[in-house]
């Protein structure tokens, strides 16, 4: 056997599937039952005039609703532009001149009301002018973008007309009042105009101008009532309002950042915290010195005035707590009327001060 020759490869066997049986073409398939088609109902004819009438009716209804809504909202929006919720500042500061006026009479109350009216008109005018100037910047703020002018509910033309009405009313107030005793209101308007034109963008200067406006309210009340203005009381009002202005800026910085108010670029949270505490201490000290040196109180009211000092300090501490701990205090008016602890403390302080003022009359 020749072993050099290779053996043939094994044969592979592959299974082939059987072919299918051929179909029987002689058997026809069963017919499929087909239901007859039902005739379609004719579509309603829509003419061009019908389309135009429908569109016109819809447009007219929408336009009527929008005009009616604007007509209903415009008086309310114009009133909101005057910020009646902020008028309480005039009611709280201007009548402080009555603290050094004894005895109280009808003339003193009428003149105090006249001073409140003048500063209410002046502050409303300033609010409208500021909102007109800041409408583009207010649209970037999460809360201020809902103001009437920034949101578009009040047009610039309507706001300008309202400004003219307020200016004429304020002029009539100055002419009808005592001669040359309106200069604090005029100075307030001048400072507010400078504030709107650019001083509000200068750090620290912006807050000091706001606080000075409240001192001018006190001066206006003292002039019309004829009372002597206490330097300690003026310093107390100035430092208290400066604390509230700085606290408002701190709240704005934490809520919306620095983009919407350029003056905030000159502040930091730590810097504002130090300033707020410093001014709060100055407020407390000036209040105690006013009670000791200038307040028109009887000798028997010393205990009452001593008890009112802790109420004043507690009010300052509560505001600092709301501002620094609870990240609130952005609107001082809301703090005054919505915080329960502040309301109770303010009521107790008012009762003590009223007793201290009425004791001289009771002993006379």
Short mmCIF file of C-alpha atoms in Angstrom, two decimals:
data_model
loop_
_atom_site.label_atom_id
_atom_site.label_comp_id
_atom_site.label_asym_id
_atom_site.label_seq_id
_atom_site.Cartn_x
_atom_site.Cartn_y
_atom_site.Cartn_z
CA UNK A 1 0.00 0.00 0.00
CA UNK A 2 1.29 3.39 -0.93
CA UNK A 3 0.99 5.43 2.23
CA UNK A 4 2.23 8.61 0.52
CA UNK A 5 -1.10 8.98 -1.24
CA UNK A 6 -3.76 10.71 0.85
CA UNK A 7 -7.06 9.07 1.34
CA UNK A 8 -10.09 10.69 -0.19
CA UNK A 9 -12.05 13.17 1.99
CA UNK A 10 -15.13 11.76 3.60
CA UNK A 11 -18.35 12.49 1.83
CA UNK A 12 -20.69 14.93 3.69
CA UNK A 13 -24.34 14.01 3.63
CA UNK A 14 -26.78 16.94 3.69
CA UNK A 15 -30.45 16.37 4.37
CA UNK A 16 -32.69 18.06 1.78
CA UNK A 17 -36.23 18.95 2.89
CA UNK A 18 -38.95 17.37 0.82
CA UNK A 19 -40.53 19.56 -1.84
CA UNK A 20 -44.05 20.81 -1.08
CA UNK A 21 -46.88 19.25 -2.93
CA UNK A 22 -48.05 21.29 -5.87
CA UNK A 23 -51.30 23.19 -5.37
CA UNK A 24 -54.39 21.91 -7.03
CA UNK A 25 -55.18 24.59 -9.58
CA UNK A 26 -58.42 22.96 -10.62
CA UNK A 27 -60.14 23.97 -7.33
CA UNK A 28 -61.28 27.62 -7.18
CA UNK A 29 -61.14 29.46 -3.84
CA UNK A 30 -64.39 30.34 -2.10
CA UNK A 31 -65.60 33.88 -2.86
CA UNK A 32 -65.32 36.53 -0.12
CA UNK A 33 -68.54 38.29 0.78
CA UNK A 34 -68.16 42.05 0.33
CA UNK A 35 -70.78 44.40 1.78
CA UNK A 36 -71.97 47.13 -0.54
CA UNK A 37 -70.62 50.64 0.12
CA UNK A 38 -73.04 53.08 1.67
CA UNK A 39 -73.27 56.50 -0.01
CA UNK A 40 -71.56 59.31 1.93
CA UNK A 41 -73.68 62.12 3.29
CA UNK A 42 -72.95 65.41 1.59
CA UNK A 43 -70.80 67.84 3.61
CA UNK A 44 -72.36 71.18 4.56
CA UNK A 45 -71.45 73.94 2.20
CA UNK A 46 -69.25 76.59 3.84
CA UNK A 47 -69.17 79.86 2.04
CA UNK A 48 -66.59 82.59 2.29
CA UNK A 49 -69.14 84.95 3.80
CA UNK A 50 -69.86 82.49 6.62
CA UNK A 51 -66.15 82.17 7.40
CA UNK A 52 -65.76 85.94 7.41
CA UNK A 53 -68.79 86.39 9.68
CA UNK A 54 -67.52 83.79 12.16
CA UNK A 55 -64.02 85.29 12.24
CA UNK A 56 -65.40 88.80 12.66
CA UNK A 57 -67.65 87.70 15.52
CA UNK A 58 -64.77 85.96 17.30
CA UNK A 59 -62.46 88.93 16.81
CA UNK A 60 -65.12 91.36 17.98
CA UNK A 61 -65.82 89.29 21.09
CA UNK A 62 -62.11 89.03 21.94
CA UNK A 63 -61.50 92.72 21.37
CA UNK A 64 -64.55 93.61 23.46
CA UNK A 65 -63.35 91.38 26.31
CA UNK A 66 -59.86 92.90 26.19
CA UNK A 67 -61.20 96.45 26.12
CA UNK A 68 -63.60 95.68 28.93
CA UNK A 69 -60.86 94.10 30.99
CA UNK A 70 -58.58 97.07 30.43
CA UNK A 71 -61.41 99.44 31.23
CA UNK A 72 -62.09 97.63 34.46
CA UNK A 73 -58.46 97.34 35.50
CA UNK A 74 -57.26 100.80 34.56
CA UNK A 75 -58.58 102.69 37.64
CA UNK A 76 -57.28 99.98 39.91
CA UNK A 77 -53.90 99.91 38.18
CA UNK A 78 -53.59 103.69 38.33
CA UNK A 79 -54.35 103.56 42.04
CA UNK A 80 -51.79 100.78 42.50
CA UNK A 81 -49.26 103.00 40.73
CA UNK A 82 -49.66 105.52 43.57
CA UNK A 83 -48.83 102.73 46.10
CA UNK A 84 -51.46 103.48 48.73
CA UNK A 85 -49.95 100.76 50.90
CA UNK A 86 -46.91 102.99 51.39
CA UNK A 87 -48.91 106.02 52.57
CA UNK A 88 -48.72 104.65 56.10
CA UNK A 89 -45.15 105.97 56.17
CA UNK A 90 -46.52 109.53 56.09
CA UNK A 91 -49.06 108.68 58.77
CA UNK A 92 -46.30 107.25 60.96
CA UNK A 93 -43.65 109.98 60.58
CA UNK A 94 -45.39 113.32 60.03
CA UNK A 95 -47.57 113.19 63.20
CA UNK A 96 -44.46 112.65 65.34
CA UNK A 97 -44.35 116.44 65.58
CA UNK A 98 -47.34 116.19 67.92
CA UNK A 99 -45.14 114.53 70.55
CA UNK A 100 -43.70 117.91 71.50
CA UNK A 101 -46.97 119.85 71.19
CA UNK A 102 -49.05 120.42 74.31
CA UNK A 103 -51.88 120.82 74.75
CA UNK A 104 -53.31 119.18 71.67
CA UNK A 105 -56.02 121.09 69.85
CA UNK A 106 -58.09 120.98 66.70
CA UNK A 107 -55.74 123.35 64.89
CA UNK A 108 -52.72 121.11 65.53
CA UNK A 109 -54.53 118.03 64.21
CA UNK A 110 -55.79 119.87 61.12
CA UNK A 111 -52.32 121.16 60.29
CA UNK A 112 -50.86 117.70 60.82
CA UNK A 113 -53.43 116.29 58.42
CA UNK A 114 -52.52 119.01 55.92
CA UNK A 115 -48.84 118.02 56.17
CA UNK A 116 -49.74 114.35 55.69
CA UNK A 117 -51.76 115.24 52.59
CA UNK A 118 -48.88 117.22 51.08
CA UNK A 119 -46.33 114.47 51.56
CA UNK A 120 -48.78 111.85 50.34
CA UNK A 121 -49.13 113.75 47.07
CA UNK A 122 -45.37 114.30 46.87
CA UNK A 123 -44.49 110.66 47.57
CA UNK A 124 -47.11 109.43 45.07
CA UNK A 125 -45.59 111.72 42.44
CA UNK A 126 -42.14 110.31 43.20
CA UNK A 127 -43.41 106.73 42.93
CA UNK A 128 -44.87 107.37 39.46
CA UNK A 129 -41.71 109.11 38.22
CA UNK A 130 -39.49 106.32 39.57
CA UNK A 131 -41.63 103.60 37.97
CA UNK A 132 -41.50 105.42 34.65
CA UNK A 133 -37.73 105.70 34.81
CA UNK A 134 -37.18 102.12 36.03
CA UNK A 135 -39.75 100.27 33.91
CA UNK A 136 -37.12 98.46 31.82
CA UNK A 137 -35.05 97.49 34.84
CA UNK A 138 -38.13 96.45 36.83
CA UNK A 139 -39.02 93.90 34.15
CA UNK A 140 -35.90 91.95 35.19
CA UNK A 141 -36.94 91.77 38.85
CA UNK A 142 -39.03 88.77 39.96
CA UNK A 143 -41.43 90.93 42.00
CA UNK A 144 -41.18 94.43 40.50
CA UNK A 145 -42.02 93.13 37.02
CA UNK A 146 -45.65 92.94 38.18
CA UNK A 147 -45.85 96.70 38.77
CA UNK A 148 -48.43 98.47 36.59
CA UNK A 149 -46.00 100.19 34.22
CA UNK A 150 -43.43 97.39 34.02
CA UNK A 151 -46.13 94.81 33.28
CA UNK A 152 -47.75 97.00 30.62
CA UNK A 153 -51.09 97.39 32.40
CA UNK A 154 -50.54 101.16 32.50
CA UNK A 155 -49.03 102.87 29.48
CA UNK A 156 -46.30 105.47 29.69
CA UNK A 157 -48.72 108.09 28.34
CA UNK A 158 -51.28 107.38 31.07
CA UNK A 159 -48.55 107.50 33.72
CA UNK A 160 -47.34 110.82 32.32
CA UNK A 161 -50.85 112.27 32.50
CA UNK A 162 -51.15 111.06 36.11
CA UNK A 163 -47.84 112.76 36.88
CA UNK A 164 -49.24 116.05 35.61
CA UNK A 165 -52.36 115.71 37.75
CA UNK A 166 -50.30 115.01 40.85
CA UNK A 167 -47.98 117.95 40.15
CA UNK A 168 -50.93 120.35 39.78
CA UNK A 169 -52.52 119.00 42.96
CA UNK A 170 -49.29 119.44 44.89
CA UNK A 171 -48.91 122.98 43.61
CA UNK A 172 -52.42 123.77 44.79
CA UNK A 173 -51.59 122.29 48.19
CA UNK A 174 -48.52 124.53 48.54
CA UNK A 175 -50.41 127.67 47.48
CA UNK A 176 -53.36 127.02 49.78
CA UNK A 177 -51.19 126.33 52.83
CA UNK A 178 -49.14 128.68 55.02
CA UNK A 179 -46.65 130.76 53.07
CA UNK A 180 -43.13 129.38 52.67
CA UNK A 181 -43.74 126.44 54.99
CA UNK A 182 -43.73 123.96 52.13
CA UNK A 183 -39.95 124.03 51.63
CA UNK A 184 -39.37 120.55 53.21
CA UNK A 185 -41.73 119.05 50.63
CA UNK A 186 -39.99 120.98 47.81
CA UNK A 187 -36.59 119.79 49.05
CA UNK A 188 -37.93 116.23 49.19
CA UNK A 189 -39.03 116.49 45.56
CA UNK A 190 -35.64 117.88 44.51
CA UNK A 191 -33.77 115.08 46.28
CA UNK A 192 -36.14 112.49 44.81
CA UNK A 193 -35.61 113.90 41.31
CA UNK A 194 -31.83 113.71 41.75
CA UNK A 195 -32.32 110.19 43.11
CA UNK A 196 -34.27 109.13 40.03
CA UNK A 197 -31.78 110.74 37.64
CA UNK A 198 -28.74 108.86 38.91
CA UNK A 199 -28.06 109.07 42.63
CA UNK A 200 -29.96 105.84 43.19
CA UNK A 201 -27.10 104.06 41.44
CA UNK A 202 -24.49 105.34 43.94
CA UNK A 203 -23.96 102.93 46.87
CA UNK A 204 -24.72 104.35 50.32
CA UNK A 205 -25.90 107.65 48.82
CA UNK A 206 -29.09 105.95 47.65
CA UNK A 207 -29.99 104.72 51.14
CA UNK A 208 -29.05 108.03 52.81
CA UNK A 209 -31.32 109.98 50.45
CA UNK A 210 -34.25 107.68 51.29
CA UNK A 211 -33.67 108.19 55.03
CA UNK A 212 -33.36 111.97 54.58
CA UNK A 213 -36.79 112.01 52.96
CA UNK A 214 -38.34 110.75 56.19
CA UNK A 215 -36.58 113.41 58.24
CA UNK A 216 -38.05 116.02 55.88
CA UNK A 217 -41.48 114.55 56.63
CA UNK A 218 -40.84 115.20 60.32
CA UNK A 219 -39.62 118.73 59.60
CA UNK A 220 -42.74 119.46 57.54
CA UNK A 221 -44.99 118.34 60.35
CA UNK A 222 -43.09 120.40 62.91
CA UNK A 223 -43.30 123.53 60.74
CA UNK A 224 -47.03 123.32 60.20
CA UNK A 225 -47.78 122.42 63.81
CA UNK A 226 -45.40 125.04 65.16
CA UNK A 227 -43.48 122.63 67.39
CA UNK A 228 -39.78 122.70 68.14
CA UNK A 229 -37.90 119.99 66.27
CA UNK A 230 -35.89 117.75 68.58
CA UNK A 231 -32.44 116.89 67.25
CA UNK A 232 -32.50 113.51 69.01
CA UNK A 233 -35.90 112.68 67.52
CA UNK A 234 -34.68 113.66 64.04
CA UNK A 235 -31.59 111.50 64.49
CA UNK A 236 -33.75 108.60 65.69
CA UNK A 237 -36.04 108.87 62.65
CA UNK A 238 -33.06 109.15 60.29
CA UNK A 239 -31.21 106.14 61.70
CA UNK A 240 -34.36 104.00 61.87
CA UNK A 241 -35.27 104.72 58.25
CA UNK A 242 -31.67 104.19 57.16
CA UNK A 243 -31.76 100.78 58.81
CA UNK A 244 -34.95 99.90 56.93
CA UNK A 245 -33.49 101.13 53.62
CA UNK A 246 -30.33 99.07 54.08
CA UNK A 247 -32.40 96.06 55.11
CA UNK A 248 -34.47 96.38 51.95
CA UNK A 249 -31.32 96.36 49.83
CA UNK A 250 -30.05 93.31 51.63
CA UNK A 251 -33.31 91.51 50.97
CA UNK A 252 -33.18 92.48 47.27
CA UNK A 253 -29.62 91.16 47.01
CA UNK A 254 -30.57 87.78 48.47
CA UNK A 255 -33.81 87.52 46.47
CA UNK A 256 -32.83 88.72 43.00
CA UNK A 257 -29.09 89.34 42.94
CA UNK A 258 -27.43 92.56 41.84
CA UNK A 259 -28.43 92.79 38.19
CA UNK A 260 -31.62 94.84 38.59
CA UNK A 261 -30.10 97.57 40.84
CA UNK A 262 -26.61 98.87 39.94
CA UNK A 263 -26.07 100.32 43.43
CA UNK A 264 -26.07 96.81 44.88
CA UNK A 265 -22.68 96.22 43.26
CA UNK A 266 -21.20 98.41 45.98
CA UNK A 267 -22.56 96.21 48.76
CA UNK A 268 -21.89 92.77 50.12
CA UNK A 269 -24.02 90.80 52.53
CA UNK A 270 -21.42 91.04 55.27
CA UNK A 271 -21.07 94.79 54.77
CA UNK A 272 -24.84 95.31 54.91
CA UNK A 273 -25.11 93.13 58.02
CA UNK A 274 -22.56 95.31 59.83
CA UNK A 275 -24.24 98.53 58.70
CA UNK A 276 -27.72 97.40 59.72
CA UNK A 277 -26.58 96.44 63.22
CA UNK A 278 -24.60 99.69 63.61
CA UNK A 279 -27.56 101.85 62.61
CA UNK A 280 -29.91 99.84 64.85
CA UNK A 281 -27.70 100.66 67.85
CA UNK A 282 -27.71 104.35 66.88
CA UNK A 283 -31.50 104.25 66.68
CA UNK A 284 -31.87 102.81 70.16
CA UNK A 285 -29.40 105.28 71.71
CA UNK A 286 -30.96 108.34 70.07
CA UNK A 287 -34.43 107.22 71.16
CA UNK A 288 -33.36 106.93 74.80
CA UNK A 289 -31.63 110.31 74.66
CA UNK A 290 -34.76 111.87 73.20
CA UNK A 291 -36.84 110.50 76.06
CA UNK A 292 -34.37 111.81 78.61
CA UNK A 293 -33.66 115.29 77.21
CA UNK A 294 -36.33 116.51 74.79
CA UNK A 295 -39.58 114.58 75.26
CA UNK A 296 -42.37 116.74 76.68
CA UNK A 297 -43.28 114.35 79.47
CA UNK A 298 -44.20 114.88 83.09
CA UNK A 299 -41.92 113.87 85.94
CA UNK A 300 -44.38 111.17 86.95
CA UNK A 301 -44.08 109.56 83.53
CA UNK A 302 -40.45 108.52 83.98
CA UNK A 303 -41.40 104.94 84.81
CA UNK A 304 -43.65 104.71 81.77
CA UNK A 305 -40.95 106.04 79.47
CA UNK A 306 -38.47 103.63 81.03
CA UNK A 307 -40.79 100.75 80.16
CA UNK A 308 -41.18 101.97 76.57
CA UNK A 309 -37.44 101.72 75.91
CA UNK A 310 -37.40 97.88 76.04
CA UNK A 311 -40.31 97.85 73.59
CA UNK A 312 -38.31 99.97 71.16
CA UNK A 313 -35.26 97.73 71.51
CA UNK A 314 -37.40 94.62 71.05
CA UNK A 315 -38.88 96.07 67.87
CA UNK A 316 -35.40 96.65 66.46
CA UNK A 317 -34.27 93.17 67.48
CA UNK A 318 -37.34 91.58 65.90
CA UNK A 319 -36.70 93.35 62.62
CA UNK A 320 -33.08 92.20 62.64
CA UNK A 321 -34.29 88.66 63.29
CA UNK A 322 -36.68 88.80 60.35
CA UNK A 323 -33.97 90.26 58.13
CA UNK A 324 -30.89 88.25 59.07
CA UNK A 325 -32.36 84.96 60.29
CA UNK A 326 -35.57 84.51 58.33
CA UNK A 327 -34.33 86.32 55.17
CA UNK A 328 -37.36 88.64 55.20
CA UNK A 329 -37.90 92.29 55.91
CA UNK A 330 -37.90 93.42 52.30
CA UNK A 331 -41.07 95.47 52.82
CA UNK A 332 -41.13 97.25 56.21
CA UNK A 333 -44.84 98.02 55.87
CA UNK A 334 -45.63 94.32 55.54
CA UNK A 335 -43.46 93.59 58.56
CA UNK A 336 -45.37 96.16 60.59
CA UNK A 337 -48.83 94.85 59.70
CA UNK A 338 -48.26 91.13 59.20
CA UNK A 339 -45.78 90.06 61.87
CA UNK A 340 -47.70 89.19 65.02
CA UNK A 341 -44.84 89.84 67.43
CA UNK A 342 -44.23 93.26 65.90
CA UNK A 343 -47.92 94.14 66.09
CA UNK A 344 -48.20 93.22 69.77
CA UNK A 345 -45.00 95.05 70.65
CA UNK A 346 -46.02 98.17 68.70
CA UNK A 347 -49.42 98.21 70.42
CA UNK A 348 -47.81 97.97 73.86
CA UNK A 349 -45.31 100.71 72.98
CA UNK A 350 -48.11 102.98 71.72
CA UNK A 351 -50.08 102.50 74.95
CA UNK A 352 -47.05 103.37 77.08
CA UNK A 353 -46.23 106.46 75.05
CA UNK A 354 -49.86 107.60 75.13
CA UNK A 355 -49.90 107.24 78.92
CA UNK A 356 -46.68 109.22 79.19
CA UNK A 357 -48.16 111.99 77.06
CA UNK A 358 -51.53 112.09 78.83
CA UNK A 359 -50.17 112.07 82.38
CA UNK A 360 -49.29 115.79 82.38
CA UNK A 361 -52.85 116.66 81.41
CA UNK A 362 -54.29 114.33 84.07
CA UNK A 363 -52.10 115.85 86.80
CA UNK A 364 -52.82 119.45 85.75
#
